[in-house]
PDB file of C-alpha atoms in Angstrom:
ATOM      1  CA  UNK X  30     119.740 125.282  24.151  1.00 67.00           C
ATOM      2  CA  UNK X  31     116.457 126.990  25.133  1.00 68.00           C
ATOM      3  CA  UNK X  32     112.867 126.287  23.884  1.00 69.00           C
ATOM      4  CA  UNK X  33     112.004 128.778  21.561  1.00 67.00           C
ATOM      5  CA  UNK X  34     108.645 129.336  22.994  1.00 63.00           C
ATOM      6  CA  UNK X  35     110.353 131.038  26.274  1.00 66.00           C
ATOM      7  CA  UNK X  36     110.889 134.070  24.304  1.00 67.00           C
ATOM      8  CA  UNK X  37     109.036 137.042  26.182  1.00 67.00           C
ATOM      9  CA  UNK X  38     110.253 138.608  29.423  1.00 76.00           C
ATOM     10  CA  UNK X  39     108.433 140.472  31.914  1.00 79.00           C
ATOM     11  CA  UNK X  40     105.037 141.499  32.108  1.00 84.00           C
ATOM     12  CA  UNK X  41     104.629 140.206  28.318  1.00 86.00           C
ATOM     13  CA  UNK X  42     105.706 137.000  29.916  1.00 83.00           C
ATOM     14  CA  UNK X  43     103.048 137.050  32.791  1.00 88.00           C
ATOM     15  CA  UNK X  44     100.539 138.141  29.965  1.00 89.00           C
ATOM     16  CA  UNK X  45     101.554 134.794  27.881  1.00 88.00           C
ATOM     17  CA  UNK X  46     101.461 132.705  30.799  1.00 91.00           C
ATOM     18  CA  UNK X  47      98.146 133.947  32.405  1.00 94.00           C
ATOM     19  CA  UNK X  48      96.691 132.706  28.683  1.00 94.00           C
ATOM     20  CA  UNK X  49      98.469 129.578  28.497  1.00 95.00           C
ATOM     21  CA  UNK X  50      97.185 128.646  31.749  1.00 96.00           C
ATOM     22  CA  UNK X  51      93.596 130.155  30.609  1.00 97.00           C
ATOM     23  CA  UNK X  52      93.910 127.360  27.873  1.00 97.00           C
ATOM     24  CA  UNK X  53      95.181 124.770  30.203  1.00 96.00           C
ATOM     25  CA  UNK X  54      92.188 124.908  31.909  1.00 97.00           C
ATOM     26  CA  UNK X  55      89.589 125.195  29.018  1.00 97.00           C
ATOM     27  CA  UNK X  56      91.243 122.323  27.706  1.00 97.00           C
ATOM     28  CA  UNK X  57      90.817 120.147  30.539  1.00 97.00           C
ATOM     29  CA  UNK X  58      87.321 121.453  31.838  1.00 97.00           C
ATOM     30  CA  UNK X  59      86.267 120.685  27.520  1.00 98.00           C
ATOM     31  CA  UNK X  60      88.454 117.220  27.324  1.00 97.00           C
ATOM     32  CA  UNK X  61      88.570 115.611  30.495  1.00 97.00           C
ATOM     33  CA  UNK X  62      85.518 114.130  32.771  1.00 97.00           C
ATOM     34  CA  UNK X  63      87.071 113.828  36.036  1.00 97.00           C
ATOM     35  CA  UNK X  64      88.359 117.346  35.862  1.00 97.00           C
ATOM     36  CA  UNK X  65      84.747 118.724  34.685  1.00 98.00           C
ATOM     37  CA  UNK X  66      83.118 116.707  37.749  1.00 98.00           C
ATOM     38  CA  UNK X  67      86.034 118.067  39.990  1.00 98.00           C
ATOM     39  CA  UNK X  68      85.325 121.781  38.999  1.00 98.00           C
ATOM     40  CA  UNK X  69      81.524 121.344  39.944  1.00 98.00           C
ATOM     41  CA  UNK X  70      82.410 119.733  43.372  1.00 98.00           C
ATOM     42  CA  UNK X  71      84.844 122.571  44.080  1.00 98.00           C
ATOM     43  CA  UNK X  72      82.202 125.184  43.497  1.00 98.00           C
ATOM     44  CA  UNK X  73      79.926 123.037  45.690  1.00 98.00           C
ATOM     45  CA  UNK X  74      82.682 122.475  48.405  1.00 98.00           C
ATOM     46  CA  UNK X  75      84.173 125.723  48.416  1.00 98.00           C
ATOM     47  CA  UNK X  76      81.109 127.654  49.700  1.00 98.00           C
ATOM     48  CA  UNK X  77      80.759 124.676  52.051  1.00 98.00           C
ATOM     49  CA  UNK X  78      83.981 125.115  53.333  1.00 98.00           C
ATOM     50  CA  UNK X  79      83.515 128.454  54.102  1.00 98.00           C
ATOM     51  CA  UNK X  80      80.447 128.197  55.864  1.00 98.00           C
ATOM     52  CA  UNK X  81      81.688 125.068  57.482  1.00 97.00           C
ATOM     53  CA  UNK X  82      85.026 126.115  58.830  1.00 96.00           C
ATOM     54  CA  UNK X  83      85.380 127.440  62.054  1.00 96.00           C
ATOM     55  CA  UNK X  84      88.275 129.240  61.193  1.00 97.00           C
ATOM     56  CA  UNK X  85      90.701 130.965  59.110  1.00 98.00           C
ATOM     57  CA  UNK X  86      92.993 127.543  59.084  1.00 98.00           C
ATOM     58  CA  UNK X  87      89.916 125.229  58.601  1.00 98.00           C
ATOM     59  CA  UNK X  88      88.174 126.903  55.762  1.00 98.00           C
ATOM     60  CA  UNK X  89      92.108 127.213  53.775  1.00 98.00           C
ATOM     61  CA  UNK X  90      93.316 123.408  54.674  1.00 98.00           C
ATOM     62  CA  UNK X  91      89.209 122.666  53.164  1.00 98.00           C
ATOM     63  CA  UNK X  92      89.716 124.778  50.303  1.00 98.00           C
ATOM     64  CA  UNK X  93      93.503 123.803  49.968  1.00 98.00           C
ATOM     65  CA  UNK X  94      92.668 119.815  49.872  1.00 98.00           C
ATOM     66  CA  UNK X  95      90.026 120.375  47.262  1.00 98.00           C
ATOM     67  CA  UNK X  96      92.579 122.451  44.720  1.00 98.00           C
ATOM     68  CA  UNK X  97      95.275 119.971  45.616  1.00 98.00           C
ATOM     69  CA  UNK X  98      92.795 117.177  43.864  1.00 98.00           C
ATOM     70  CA  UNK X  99      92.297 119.791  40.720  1.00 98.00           C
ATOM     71  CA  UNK X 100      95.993 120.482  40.692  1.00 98.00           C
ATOM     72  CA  UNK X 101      96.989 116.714  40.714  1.00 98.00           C
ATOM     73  CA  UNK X 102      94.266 115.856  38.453  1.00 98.00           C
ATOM     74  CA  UNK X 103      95.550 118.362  35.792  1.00 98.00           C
ATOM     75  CA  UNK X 104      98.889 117.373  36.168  1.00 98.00           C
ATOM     76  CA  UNK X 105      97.778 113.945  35.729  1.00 98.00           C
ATOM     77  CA  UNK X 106      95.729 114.596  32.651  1.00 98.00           C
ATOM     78  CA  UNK X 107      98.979 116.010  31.108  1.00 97.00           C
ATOM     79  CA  UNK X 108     100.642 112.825  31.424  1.00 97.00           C
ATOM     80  CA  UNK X 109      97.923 110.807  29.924  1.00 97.00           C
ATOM     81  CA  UNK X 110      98.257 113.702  26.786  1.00 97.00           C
ATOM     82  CA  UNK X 111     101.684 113.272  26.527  1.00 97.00           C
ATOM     83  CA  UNK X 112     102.082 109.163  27.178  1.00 97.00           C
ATOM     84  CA  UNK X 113      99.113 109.149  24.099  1.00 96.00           C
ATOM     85  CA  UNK X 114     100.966 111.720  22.225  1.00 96.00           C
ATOM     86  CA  UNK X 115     104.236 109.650  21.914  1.00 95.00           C
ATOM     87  CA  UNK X 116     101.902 106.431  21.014  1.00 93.00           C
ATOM     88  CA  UNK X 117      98.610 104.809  21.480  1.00 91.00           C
ATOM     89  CA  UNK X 118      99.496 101.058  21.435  1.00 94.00           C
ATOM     90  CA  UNK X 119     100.146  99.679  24.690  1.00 94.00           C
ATOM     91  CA  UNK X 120     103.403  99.773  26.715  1.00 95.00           C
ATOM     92  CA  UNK X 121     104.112  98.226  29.849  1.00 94.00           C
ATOM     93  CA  UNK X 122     105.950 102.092  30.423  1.00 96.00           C
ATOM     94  CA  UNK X 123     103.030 103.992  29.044  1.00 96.00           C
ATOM     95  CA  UNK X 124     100.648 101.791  31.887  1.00 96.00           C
ATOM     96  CA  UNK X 125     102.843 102.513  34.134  1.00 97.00           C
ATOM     97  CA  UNK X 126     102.985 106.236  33.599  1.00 97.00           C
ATOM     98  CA  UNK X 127      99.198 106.406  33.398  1.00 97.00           C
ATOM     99  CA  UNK X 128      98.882 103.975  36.635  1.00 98.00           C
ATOM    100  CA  UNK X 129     100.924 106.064  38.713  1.00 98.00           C
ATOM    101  CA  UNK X 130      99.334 109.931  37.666  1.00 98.00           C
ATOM    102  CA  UNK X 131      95.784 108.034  38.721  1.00 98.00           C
ATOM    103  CA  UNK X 132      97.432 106.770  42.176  1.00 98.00           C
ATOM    104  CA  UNK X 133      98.550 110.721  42.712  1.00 98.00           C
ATOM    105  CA  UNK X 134      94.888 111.628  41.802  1.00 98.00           C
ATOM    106  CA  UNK X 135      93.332 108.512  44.561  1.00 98.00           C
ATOM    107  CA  UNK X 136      95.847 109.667  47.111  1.00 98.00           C
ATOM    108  CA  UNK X 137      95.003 114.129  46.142  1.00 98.00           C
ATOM    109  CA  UNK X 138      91.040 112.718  46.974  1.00 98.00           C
ATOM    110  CA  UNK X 139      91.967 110.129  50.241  1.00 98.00           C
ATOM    111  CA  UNK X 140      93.690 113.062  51.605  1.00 98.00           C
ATOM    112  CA  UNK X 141      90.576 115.237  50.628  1.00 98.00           C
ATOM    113  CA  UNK X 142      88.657 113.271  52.785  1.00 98.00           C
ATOM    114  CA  UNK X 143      90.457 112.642  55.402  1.00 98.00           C
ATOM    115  CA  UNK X 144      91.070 116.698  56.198  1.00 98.00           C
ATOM    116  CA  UNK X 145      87.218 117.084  55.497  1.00 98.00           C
ATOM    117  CA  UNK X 146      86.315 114.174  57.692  1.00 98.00           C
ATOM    118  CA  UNK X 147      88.860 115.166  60.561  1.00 98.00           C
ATOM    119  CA  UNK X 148      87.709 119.133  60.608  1.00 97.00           C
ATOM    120  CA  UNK X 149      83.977 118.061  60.520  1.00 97.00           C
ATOM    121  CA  UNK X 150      83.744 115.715  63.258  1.00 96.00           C
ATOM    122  CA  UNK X 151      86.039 116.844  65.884  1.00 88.00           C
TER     123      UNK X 151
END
């Protein structure tokens, strides 16, 4: 059985999607803190990367680790949505859930770091 909502092929479907994503990230930038302060550090870091790398490969693994921390926070801010969606009182499940989306988001920033830290000083 397939989702009625995955009814437009093509470039219609591209079109849809390109919105949907559009929302995504309005919702997240309007709803969620650590994905605001995430978006003003990547438009802080980004530039800095660019001036910072010495190459091609420096400046994309910079600029790679800090979308990697938006991608996994986003994904973990969907969890979050849907664990509150299907209830608000607490689960040892629902903690879990949440727990392990803000290890993803801990490990997305460590790794941040450490690829900053390693291209800067050597």
């Amino acid at each position: 059985m397939e989702s009625p909502f995955k009814s437009t092929k093509g470039l219609r479907h591209v079109w849809s999607a390109l919105h949907y994503s559009v929302d995504g990230l309005r919702a997240a930038y309007r709803n969620e803190d650590a994905f605001r302060q995430e978006v003003w550090i990547a438009l802080i870091a980004v530039p800095a990367a660019l001036w910072l790398g010495d190459s091609a490969l420096e400046r994309a693994l910079m600029i790679g680790s800090v979308l990697l921390v938006m991608v996994v926070e986003l994904l973990n801010s969907a969890i979050e949505a849907v664990v509150d969606r299907v209830s608000l009182e607490r689960h040892p499940l629902s903690k879990r859930a949440k727990d392990i989306g803000s290890a993803a988001v801990f490990i997305a920033l460590l790794n941040a770091a450490v690829v900053w830290a390693l291209l800067l000083l050597d």
